[in-house]
Coordinates of C-alpha atoms in Angstrom, one line a residue:
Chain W
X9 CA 5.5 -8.3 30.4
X10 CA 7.3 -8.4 27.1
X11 CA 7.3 -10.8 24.2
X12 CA 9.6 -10.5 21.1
X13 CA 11.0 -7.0 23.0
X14 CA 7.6 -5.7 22.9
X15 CA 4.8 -4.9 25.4
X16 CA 1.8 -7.0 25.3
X17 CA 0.0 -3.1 24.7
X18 CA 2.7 -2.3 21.4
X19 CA 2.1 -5.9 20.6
X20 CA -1.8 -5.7 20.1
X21 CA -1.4 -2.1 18.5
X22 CA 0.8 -3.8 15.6
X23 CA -1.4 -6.8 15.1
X24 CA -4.7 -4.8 15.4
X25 CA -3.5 -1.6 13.3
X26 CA -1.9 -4.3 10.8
X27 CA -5.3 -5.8 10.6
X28 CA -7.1 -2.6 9.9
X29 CA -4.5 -1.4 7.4
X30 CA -5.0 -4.7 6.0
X31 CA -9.4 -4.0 5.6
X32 CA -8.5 -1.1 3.3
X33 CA -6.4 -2.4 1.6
X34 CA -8.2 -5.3 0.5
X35 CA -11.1 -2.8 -0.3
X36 CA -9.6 0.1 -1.8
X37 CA -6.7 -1.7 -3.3
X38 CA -4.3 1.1 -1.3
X39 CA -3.6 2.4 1.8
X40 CA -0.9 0.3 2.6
X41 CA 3.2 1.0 3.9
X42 CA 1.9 5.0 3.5
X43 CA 0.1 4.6 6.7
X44 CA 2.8 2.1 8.2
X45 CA 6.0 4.6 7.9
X46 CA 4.2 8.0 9.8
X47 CA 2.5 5.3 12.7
X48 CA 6.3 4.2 13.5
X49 CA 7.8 7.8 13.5
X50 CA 5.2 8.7 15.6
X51 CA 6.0 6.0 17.4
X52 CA 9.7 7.4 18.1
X53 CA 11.5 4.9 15.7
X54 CA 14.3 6.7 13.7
X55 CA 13.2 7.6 10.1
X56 CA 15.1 5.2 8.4
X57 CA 13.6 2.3 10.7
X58 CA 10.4 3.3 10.0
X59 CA 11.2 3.7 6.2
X60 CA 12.5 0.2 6.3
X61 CA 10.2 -1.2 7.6
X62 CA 7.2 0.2 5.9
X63 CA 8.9 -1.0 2.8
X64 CA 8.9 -4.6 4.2
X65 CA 5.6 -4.4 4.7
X66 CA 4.7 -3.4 1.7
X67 CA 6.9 -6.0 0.5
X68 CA 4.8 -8.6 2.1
X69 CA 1.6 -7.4 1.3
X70 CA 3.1 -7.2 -2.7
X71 CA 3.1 -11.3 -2.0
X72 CA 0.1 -11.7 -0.9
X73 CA -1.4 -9.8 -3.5
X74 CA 0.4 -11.1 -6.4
X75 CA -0.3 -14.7 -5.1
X76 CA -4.1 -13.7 -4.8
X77 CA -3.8 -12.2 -8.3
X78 CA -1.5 -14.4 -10.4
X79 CA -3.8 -15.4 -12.7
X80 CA -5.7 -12.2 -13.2
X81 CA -4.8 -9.3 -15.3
X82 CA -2.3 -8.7 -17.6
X83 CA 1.5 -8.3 -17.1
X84 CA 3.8 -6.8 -19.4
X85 CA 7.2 -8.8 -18.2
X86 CA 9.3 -6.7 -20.8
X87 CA 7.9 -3.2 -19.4
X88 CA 7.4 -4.8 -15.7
X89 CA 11.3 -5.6 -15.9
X90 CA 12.8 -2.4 -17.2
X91 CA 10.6 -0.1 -14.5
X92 CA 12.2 -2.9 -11.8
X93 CA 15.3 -1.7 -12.8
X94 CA 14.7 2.4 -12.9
X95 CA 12.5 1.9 -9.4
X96 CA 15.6 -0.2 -7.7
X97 CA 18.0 3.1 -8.9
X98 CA 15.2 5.4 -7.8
X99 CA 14.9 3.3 -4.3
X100 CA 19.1 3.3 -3.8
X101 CA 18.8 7.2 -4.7
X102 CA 16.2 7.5 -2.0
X103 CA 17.5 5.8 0.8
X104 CA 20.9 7.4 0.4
X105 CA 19.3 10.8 0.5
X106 CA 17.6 9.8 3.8
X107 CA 21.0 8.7 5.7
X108 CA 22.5 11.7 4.0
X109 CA 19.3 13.6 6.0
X110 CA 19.4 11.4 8.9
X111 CA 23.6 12.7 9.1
X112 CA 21.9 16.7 8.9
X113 CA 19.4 15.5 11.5
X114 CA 16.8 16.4 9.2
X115 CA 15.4 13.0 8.2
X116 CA 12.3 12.8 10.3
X117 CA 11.4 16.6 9.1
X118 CA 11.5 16.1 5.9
X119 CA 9.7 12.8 5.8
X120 CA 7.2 13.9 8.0
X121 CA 6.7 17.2 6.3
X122 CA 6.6 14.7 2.8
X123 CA 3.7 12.7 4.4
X124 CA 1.5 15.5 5.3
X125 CA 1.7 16.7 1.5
X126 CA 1.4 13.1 -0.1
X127 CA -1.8 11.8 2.4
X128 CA -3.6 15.3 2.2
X129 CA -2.9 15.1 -1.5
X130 CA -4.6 11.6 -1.6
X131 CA -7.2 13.0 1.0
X132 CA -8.7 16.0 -1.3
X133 CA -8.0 13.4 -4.3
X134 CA -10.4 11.0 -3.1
X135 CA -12.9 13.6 -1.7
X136 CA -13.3 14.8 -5.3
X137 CA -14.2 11.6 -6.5
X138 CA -16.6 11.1 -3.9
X139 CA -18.1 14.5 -4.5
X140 CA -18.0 13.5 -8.4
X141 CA -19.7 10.2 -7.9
X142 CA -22.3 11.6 -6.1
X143 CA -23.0 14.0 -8.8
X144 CA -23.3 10.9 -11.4
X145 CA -25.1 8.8 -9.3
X146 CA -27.2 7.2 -12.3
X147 CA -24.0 7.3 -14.9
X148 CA -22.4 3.6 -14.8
X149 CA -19.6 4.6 -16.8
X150 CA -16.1 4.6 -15.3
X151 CA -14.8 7.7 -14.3
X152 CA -13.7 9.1 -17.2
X153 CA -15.3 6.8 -19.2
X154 CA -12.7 4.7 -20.6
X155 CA -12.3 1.2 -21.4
X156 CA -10.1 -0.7 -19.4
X157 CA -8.6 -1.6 -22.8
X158 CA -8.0 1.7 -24.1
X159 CA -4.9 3.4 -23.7
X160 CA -5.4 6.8 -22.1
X161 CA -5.5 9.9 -24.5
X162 CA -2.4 11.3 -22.5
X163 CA -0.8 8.3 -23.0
X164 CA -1.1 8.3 -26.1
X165 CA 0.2 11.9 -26.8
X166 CA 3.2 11.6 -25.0
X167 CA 3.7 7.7 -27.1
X168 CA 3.7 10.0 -30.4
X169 CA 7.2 11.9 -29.3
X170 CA 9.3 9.3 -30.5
X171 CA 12.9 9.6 -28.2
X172 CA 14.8 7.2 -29.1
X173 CA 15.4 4.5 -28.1
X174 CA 11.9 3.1 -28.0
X175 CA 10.6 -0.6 -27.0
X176 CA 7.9 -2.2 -27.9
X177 CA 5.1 -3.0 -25.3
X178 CA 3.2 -6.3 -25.2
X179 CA -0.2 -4.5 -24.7
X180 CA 0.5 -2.6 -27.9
X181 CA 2.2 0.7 -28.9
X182 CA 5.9 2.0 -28.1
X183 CA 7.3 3.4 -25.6
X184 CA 10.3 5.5 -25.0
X185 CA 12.9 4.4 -22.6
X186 CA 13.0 8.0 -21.3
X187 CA 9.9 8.0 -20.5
X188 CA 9.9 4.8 -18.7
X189 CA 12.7 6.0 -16.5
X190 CA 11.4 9.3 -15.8
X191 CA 8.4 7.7 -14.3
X192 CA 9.6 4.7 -12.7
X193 CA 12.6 6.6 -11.5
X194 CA 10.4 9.4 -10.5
X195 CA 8.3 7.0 -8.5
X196 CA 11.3 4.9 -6.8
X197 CA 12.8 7.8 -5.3
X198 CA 9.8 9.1 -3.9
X199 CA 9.4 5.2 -2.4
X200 CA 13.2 4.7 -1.2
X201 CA 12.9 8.5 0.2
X202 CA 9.1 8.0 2.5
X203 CA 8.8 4.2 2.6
X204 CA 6.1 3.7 0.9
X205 CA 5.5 0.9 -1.9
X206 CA 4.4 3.5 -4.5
X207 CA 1.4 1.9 -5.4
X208 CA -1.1 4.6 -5.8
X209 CA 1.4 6.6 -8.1
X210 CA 3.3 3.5 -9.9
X211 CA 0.0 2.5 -11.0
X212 CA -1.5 5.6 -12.4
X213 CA 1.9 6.6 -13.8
X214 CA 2.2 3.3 -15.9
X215 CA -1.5 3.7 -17.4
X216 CA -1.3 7.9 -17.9
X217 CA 2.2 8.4 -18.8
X218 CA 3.8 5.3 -20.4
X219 CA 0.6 4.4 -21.5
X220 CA -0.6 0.7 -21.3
X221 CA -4.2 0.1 -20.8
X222 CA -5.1 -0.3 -16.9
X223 CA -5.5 -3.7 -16.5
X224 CA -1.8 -4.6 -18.0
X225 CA -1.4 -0.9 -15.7
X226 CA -2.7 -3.0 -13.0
X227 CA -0.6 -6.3 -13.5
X228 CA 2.6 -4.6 -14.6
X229 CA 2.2 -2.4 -11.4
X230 CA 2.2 -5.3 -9.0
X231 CA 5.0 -7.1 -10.6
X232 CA 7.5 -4.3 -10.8
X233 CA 6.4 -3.4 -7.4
X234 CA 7.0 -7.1 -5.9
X235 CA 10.8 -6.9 -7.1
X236 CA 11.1 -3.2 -5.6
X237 CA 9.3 -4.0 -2.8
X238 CA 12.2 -6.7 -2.1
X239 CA 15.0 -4.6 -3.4
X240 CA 14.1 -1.7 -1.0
X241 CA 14.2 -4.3 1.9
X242 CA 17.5 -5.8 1.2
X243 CA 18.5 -1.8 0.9
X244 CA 17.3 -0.9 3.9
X245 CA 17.8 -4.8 5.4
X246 CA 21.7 -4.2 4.7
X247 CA 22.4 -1.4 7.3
X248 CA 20.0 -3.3 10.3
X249 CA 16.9 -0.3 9.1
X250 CA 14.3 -3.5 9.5
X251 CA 12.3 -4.0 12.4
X252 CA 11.5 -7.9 11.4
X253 CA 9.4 -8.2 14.8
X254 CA 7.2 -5.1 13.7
X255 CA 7.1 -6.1 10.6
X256 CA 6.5 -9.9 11.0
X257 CA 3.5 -8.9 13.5
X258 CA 2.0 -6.0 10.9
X259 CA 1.6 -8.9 8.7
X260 CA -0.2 -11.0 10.0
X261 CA -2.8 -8.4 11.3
X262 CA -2.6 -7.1 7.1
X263 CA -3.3 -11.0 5.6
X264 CA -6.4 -11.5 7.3
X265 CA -7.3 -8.2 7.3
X266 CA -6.4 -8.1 2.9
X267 CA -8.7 -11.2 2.6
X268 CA -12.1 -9.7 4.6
X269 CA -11.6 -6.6 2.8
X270 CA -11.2 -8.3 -0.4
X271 CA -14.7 -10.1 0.5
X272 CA -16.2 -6.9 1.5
X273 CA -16.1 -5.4 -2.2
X274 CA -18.8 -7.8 -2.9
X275 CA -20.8 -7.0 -0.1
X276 CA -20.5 -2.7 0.8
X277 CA -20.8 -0.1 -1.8
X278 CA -17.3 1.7 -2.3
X279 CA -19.3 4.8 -3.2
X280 CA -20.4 4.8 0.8
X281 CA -17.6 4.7 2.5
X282 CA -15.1 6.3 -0.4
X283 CA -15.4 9.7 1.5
X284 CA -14.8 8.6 5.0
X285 CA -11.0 7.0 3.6
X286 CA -10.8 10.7 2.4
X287 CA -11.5 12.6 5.5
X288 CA -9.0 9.6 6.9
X289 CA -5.9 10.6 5.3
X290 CA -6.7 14.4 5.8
X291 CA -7.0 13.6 9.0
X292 CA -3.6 11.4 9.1
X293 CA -1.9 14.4 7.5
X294 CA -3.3 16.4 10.5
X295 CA -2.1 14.0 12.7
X296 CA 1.5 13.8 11.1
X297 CA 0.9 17.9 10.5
X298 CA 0.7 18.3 14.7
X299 CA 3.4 16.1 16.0
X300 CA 5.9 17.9 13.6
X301 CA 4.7 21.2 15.5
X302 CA 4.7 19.4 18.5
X303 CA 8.5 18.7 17.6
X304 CA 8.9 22.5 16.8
X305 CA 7.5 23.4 19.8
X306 CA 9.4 20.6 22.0
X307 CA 6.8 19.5 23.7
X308 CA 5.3 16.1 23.3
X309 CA 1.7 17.4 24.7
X310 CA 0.5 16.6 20.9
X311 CA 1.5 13.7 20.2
X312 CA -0.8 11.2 21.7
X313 CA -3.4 13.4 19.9
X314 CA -1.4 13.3 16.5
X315 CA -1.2 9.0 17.2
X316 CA -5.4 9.2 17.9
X317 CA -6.0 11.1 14.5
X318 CA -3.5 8.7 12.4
X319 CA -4.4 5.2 14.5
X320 CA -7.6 6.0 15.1
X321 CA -8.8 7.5 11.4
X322 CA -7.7 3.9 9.7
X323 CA -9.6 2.5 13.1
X324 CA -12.6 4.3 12.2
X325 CA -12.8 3.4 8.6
X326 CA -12.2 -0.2 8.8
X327 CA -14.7 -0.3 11.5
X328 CA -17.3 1.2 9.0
X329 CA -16.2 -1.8 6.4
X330 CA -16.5 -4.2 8.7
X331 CA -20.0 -2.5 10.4
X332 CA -21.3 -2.1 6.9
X333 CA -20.1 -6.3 6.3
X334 CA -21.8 -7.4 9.2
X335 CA -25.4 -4.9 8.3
X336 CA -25.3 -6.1 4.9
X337 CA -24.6 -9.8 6.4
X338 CA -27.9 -9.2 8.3
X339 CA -30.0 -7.8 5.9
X340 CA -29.3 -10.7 3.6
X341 CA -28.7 -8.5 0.5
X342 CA -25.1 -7.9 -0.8
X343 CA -24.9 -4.6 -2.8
X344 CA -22.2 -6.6 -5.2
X345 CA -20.0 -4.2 -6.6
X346 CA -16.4 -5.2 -9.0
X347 CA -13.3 -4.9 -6.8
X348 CA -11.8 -1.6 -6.9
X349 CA -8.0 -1.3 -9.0
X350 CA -8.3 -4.9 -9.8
X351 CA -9.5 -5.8 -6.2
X352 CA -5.8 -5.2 -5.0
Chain O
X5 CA 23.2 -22.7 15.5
X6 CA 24.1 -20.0 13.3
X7 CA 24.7 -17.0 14.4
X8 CA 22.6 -14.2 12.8
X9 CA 25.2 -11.2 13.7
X10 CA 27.4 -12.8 12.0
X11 CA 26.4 -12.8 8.8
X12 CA 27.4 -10.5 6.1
X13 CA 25.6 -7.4 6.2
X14 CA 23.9 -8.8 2.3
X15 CA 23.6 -11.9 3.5
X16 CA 21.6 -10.8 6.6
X17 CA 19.5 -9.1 4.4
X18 CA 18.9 -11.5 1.9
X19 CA 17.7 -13.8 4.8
X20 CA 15.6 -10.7 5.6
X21 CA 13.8 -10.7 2.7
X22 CA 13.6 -14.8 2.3
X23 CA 12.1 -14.6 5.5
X24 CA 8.9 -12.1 5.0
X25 CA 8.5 -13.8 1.8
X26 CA 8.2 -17.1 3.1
X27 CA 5.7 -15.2 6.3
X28 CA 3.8 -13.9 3.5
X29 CA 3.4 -17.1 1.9
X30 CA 2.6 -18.9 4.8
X31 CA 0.3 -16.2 6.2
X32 CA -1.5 -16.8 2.5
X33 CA -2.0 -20.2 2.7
X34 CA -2.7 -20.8 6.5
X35 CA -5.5 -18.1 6.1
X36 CA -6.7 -19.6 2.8
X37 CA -7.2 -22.9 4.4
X38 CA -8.8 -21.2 7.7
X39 CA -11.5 -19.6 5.4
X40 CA -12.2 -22.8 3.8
X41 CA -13.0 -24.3 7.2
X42 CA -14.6 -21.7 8.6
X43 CA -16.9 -20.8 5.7
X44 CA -19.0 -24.2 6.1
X45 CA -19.2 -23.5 9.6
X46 CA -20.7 -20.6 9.7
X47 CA -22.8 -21.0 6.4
X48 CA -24.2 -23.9 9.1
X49 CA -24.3 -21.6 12.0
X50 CA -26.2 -19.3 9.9
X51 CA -28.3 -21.8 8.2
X52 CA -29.6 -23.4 11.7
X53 CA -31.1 -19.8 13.3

């Protein structure tokens, strides 16, 4: 039995894996289109299907989240507006590079040899900190003890070369255009090219290179990334690369997903579960890491394996959330904690 | 009825994008309202063991 061109199994997997992508996203504020895009190519949809429609997703979660945050953080429109720019040319640069790879044949290699670097990058990333938090267990201080006011010292160093022409940001100090477009170009190629929304880079690129302090970082983040989000789906929308139906189902798995992982940053310590998302995406990069061998190899022997350690790593982690929810929920004490990244 | 296929390839994906925006939306909302019903309940559920 099909419905919508899908079978009833396909059909729960979407809804269900859109729902558990949704629980970490609402918790950790990421880990959302960059688990999308490798679950569809494993899934045997062409690369720039999977691309597309990763970045629709991520366009639909951008909504949700700016609708949920509207009235929270800062947003610097001028800055927010110039990076939508740079990102849309960084996008168009990175989409054509992927039907200029697709013509070579080449597309899924490269993107699936991209995804193992980027999610075991993000993997060891986050085991640090986990590592690091455990080591200053008694220090409340942010990480590197900054305000969220403060510009970063980095940022600060690179504001001081003065290239012309520079623009003035809202949250104080100037910029250089250059700089604006190296990073936000930077970080739309590297979204039109994988698929993914660019979050986890945009973010820490506006705060350590162009220099803003993190909660205008924050806001200015998710605005640019709501107008790139929709420009890399009418990019990709234009030549058919959008599964609507996968999409369409994805979300509404990720909305009510978003909104009990939201409510769990109240209720479960991000410290205790920070290193299981870590071990997740190492284990995703395995997974994406095997069915590119298995490809090599020509066998397809691996790949139910590599969809088990992708699927069933972001399984595993939700399920602790939602197990650590529910203990919490029983034991009638939340261990209240501030959303992580703005509770994104 | 219009037909979808033949629409511009812009236009198609402008509709695209009008489309998950207005899903999203929706989604947002219909959950939104879904949580304020069901929060009482349970609260009640709860309060009633």
């Amino acid at each position: 039995m099909e419905i919508f061109g899908l079978s009833l199994a396909l059909l729960a997997l979407f809804v269900s894996f859109g729902f558990m992508v949704g629980v970490l996203f609402g918790f950790f504020g990421m880990g959302g289109s960059f688990l999308i895009t490798p679950t569809l190519l494993l899934l045997d949809y062409p690369a720039s299907v999977a691309i597309g429609s990763g970045l629709a997703f991520y366009f639909g979660t951008s909504v949700i989240a700016v609708l949920k945050h509207y009235d929270v953080g800062q947003v610097d429109y001028k800055l927010g507006a110039i990076l939508f720019v740079v990102l849309s040319i960084g996008i168009e640069l990175g989409s054509r590079l992927v039907f200029g790879l697709e013509a070579l044949g080449v597309a899924n290699l490269v993107t699936g040899v991209a995804y193992v670097v980027l999610l075991a990058g993000i993997g060891v990333l986050f085991l640090r900190r986990a590592y690091n938090l455990e080591d200053d267990d008694d220090d409340g201080d942010d990480d590197d003890g900054a305000n969220d006011d403060e510009i970063p010292a980095i940022g600060q160093k690179i504001q001081s070369y003065t290239v012309p022409p520079m623009i003035s940001l809202t949250s104080g100090g100037r910029a250089s255009v250059w700089t604006i477009g190296g990073a936000g170009g930077s970080v739309g190629l590297i979204s039109g090219l994988i698929g993914v929304g660019g979050g986890f880079i945009r973010m820490p690129a506006i705060y350590y290179l162009i220099g803003t302090p993190l909660t205008a970082a924050v806001g200015t983040s998710l605005f640019a990334g709501l107008f790139s989000g929709a420009f890399g789906t009418f990019t990709y929308g234009m030549s058919g690369s959008v599964d609507l139906t996968v999409v369409s189902l994805l979300l509404v798995g990720s909305a009510l997903g978003a909104r009990i992982g939201s409510a769990a940053t109240t209720m479960v310590e991000e410290d205790d579960v920070i290193v299981y998302f870590g071990l997740m995406m190492l284990f995703a990069s395995g997974g994406i890491a095997l069915s590119e061998l298995a490809n090599w190899l020509g066998t397809g022997a691996l790949d139910m394996l590599s969809v088990f350690l992708l699927v069933g790593s972001s399984f595993f982690v939700a399920s602790m959330i939602l197990y650590k929810v529910f203990q919490s929920a029983g034991s009638g004490e939340p261990d209240a904690q501030t959303a992580p990244d703005g509770g994104r | 009825m219009i037909e979808f296929a033949a629409l511009s390839p812009p236009v198609q994906a402008m509709l695209l994008v009008g489309v998950i925006l207005v899903q999203a939306v929706a989604l947002y909302a219909g959950y939104g309202i879904l949580e304020r019903v069901a929060t009482p309940l349970i609260d009640t559920i709860t309060d009633a063991r």
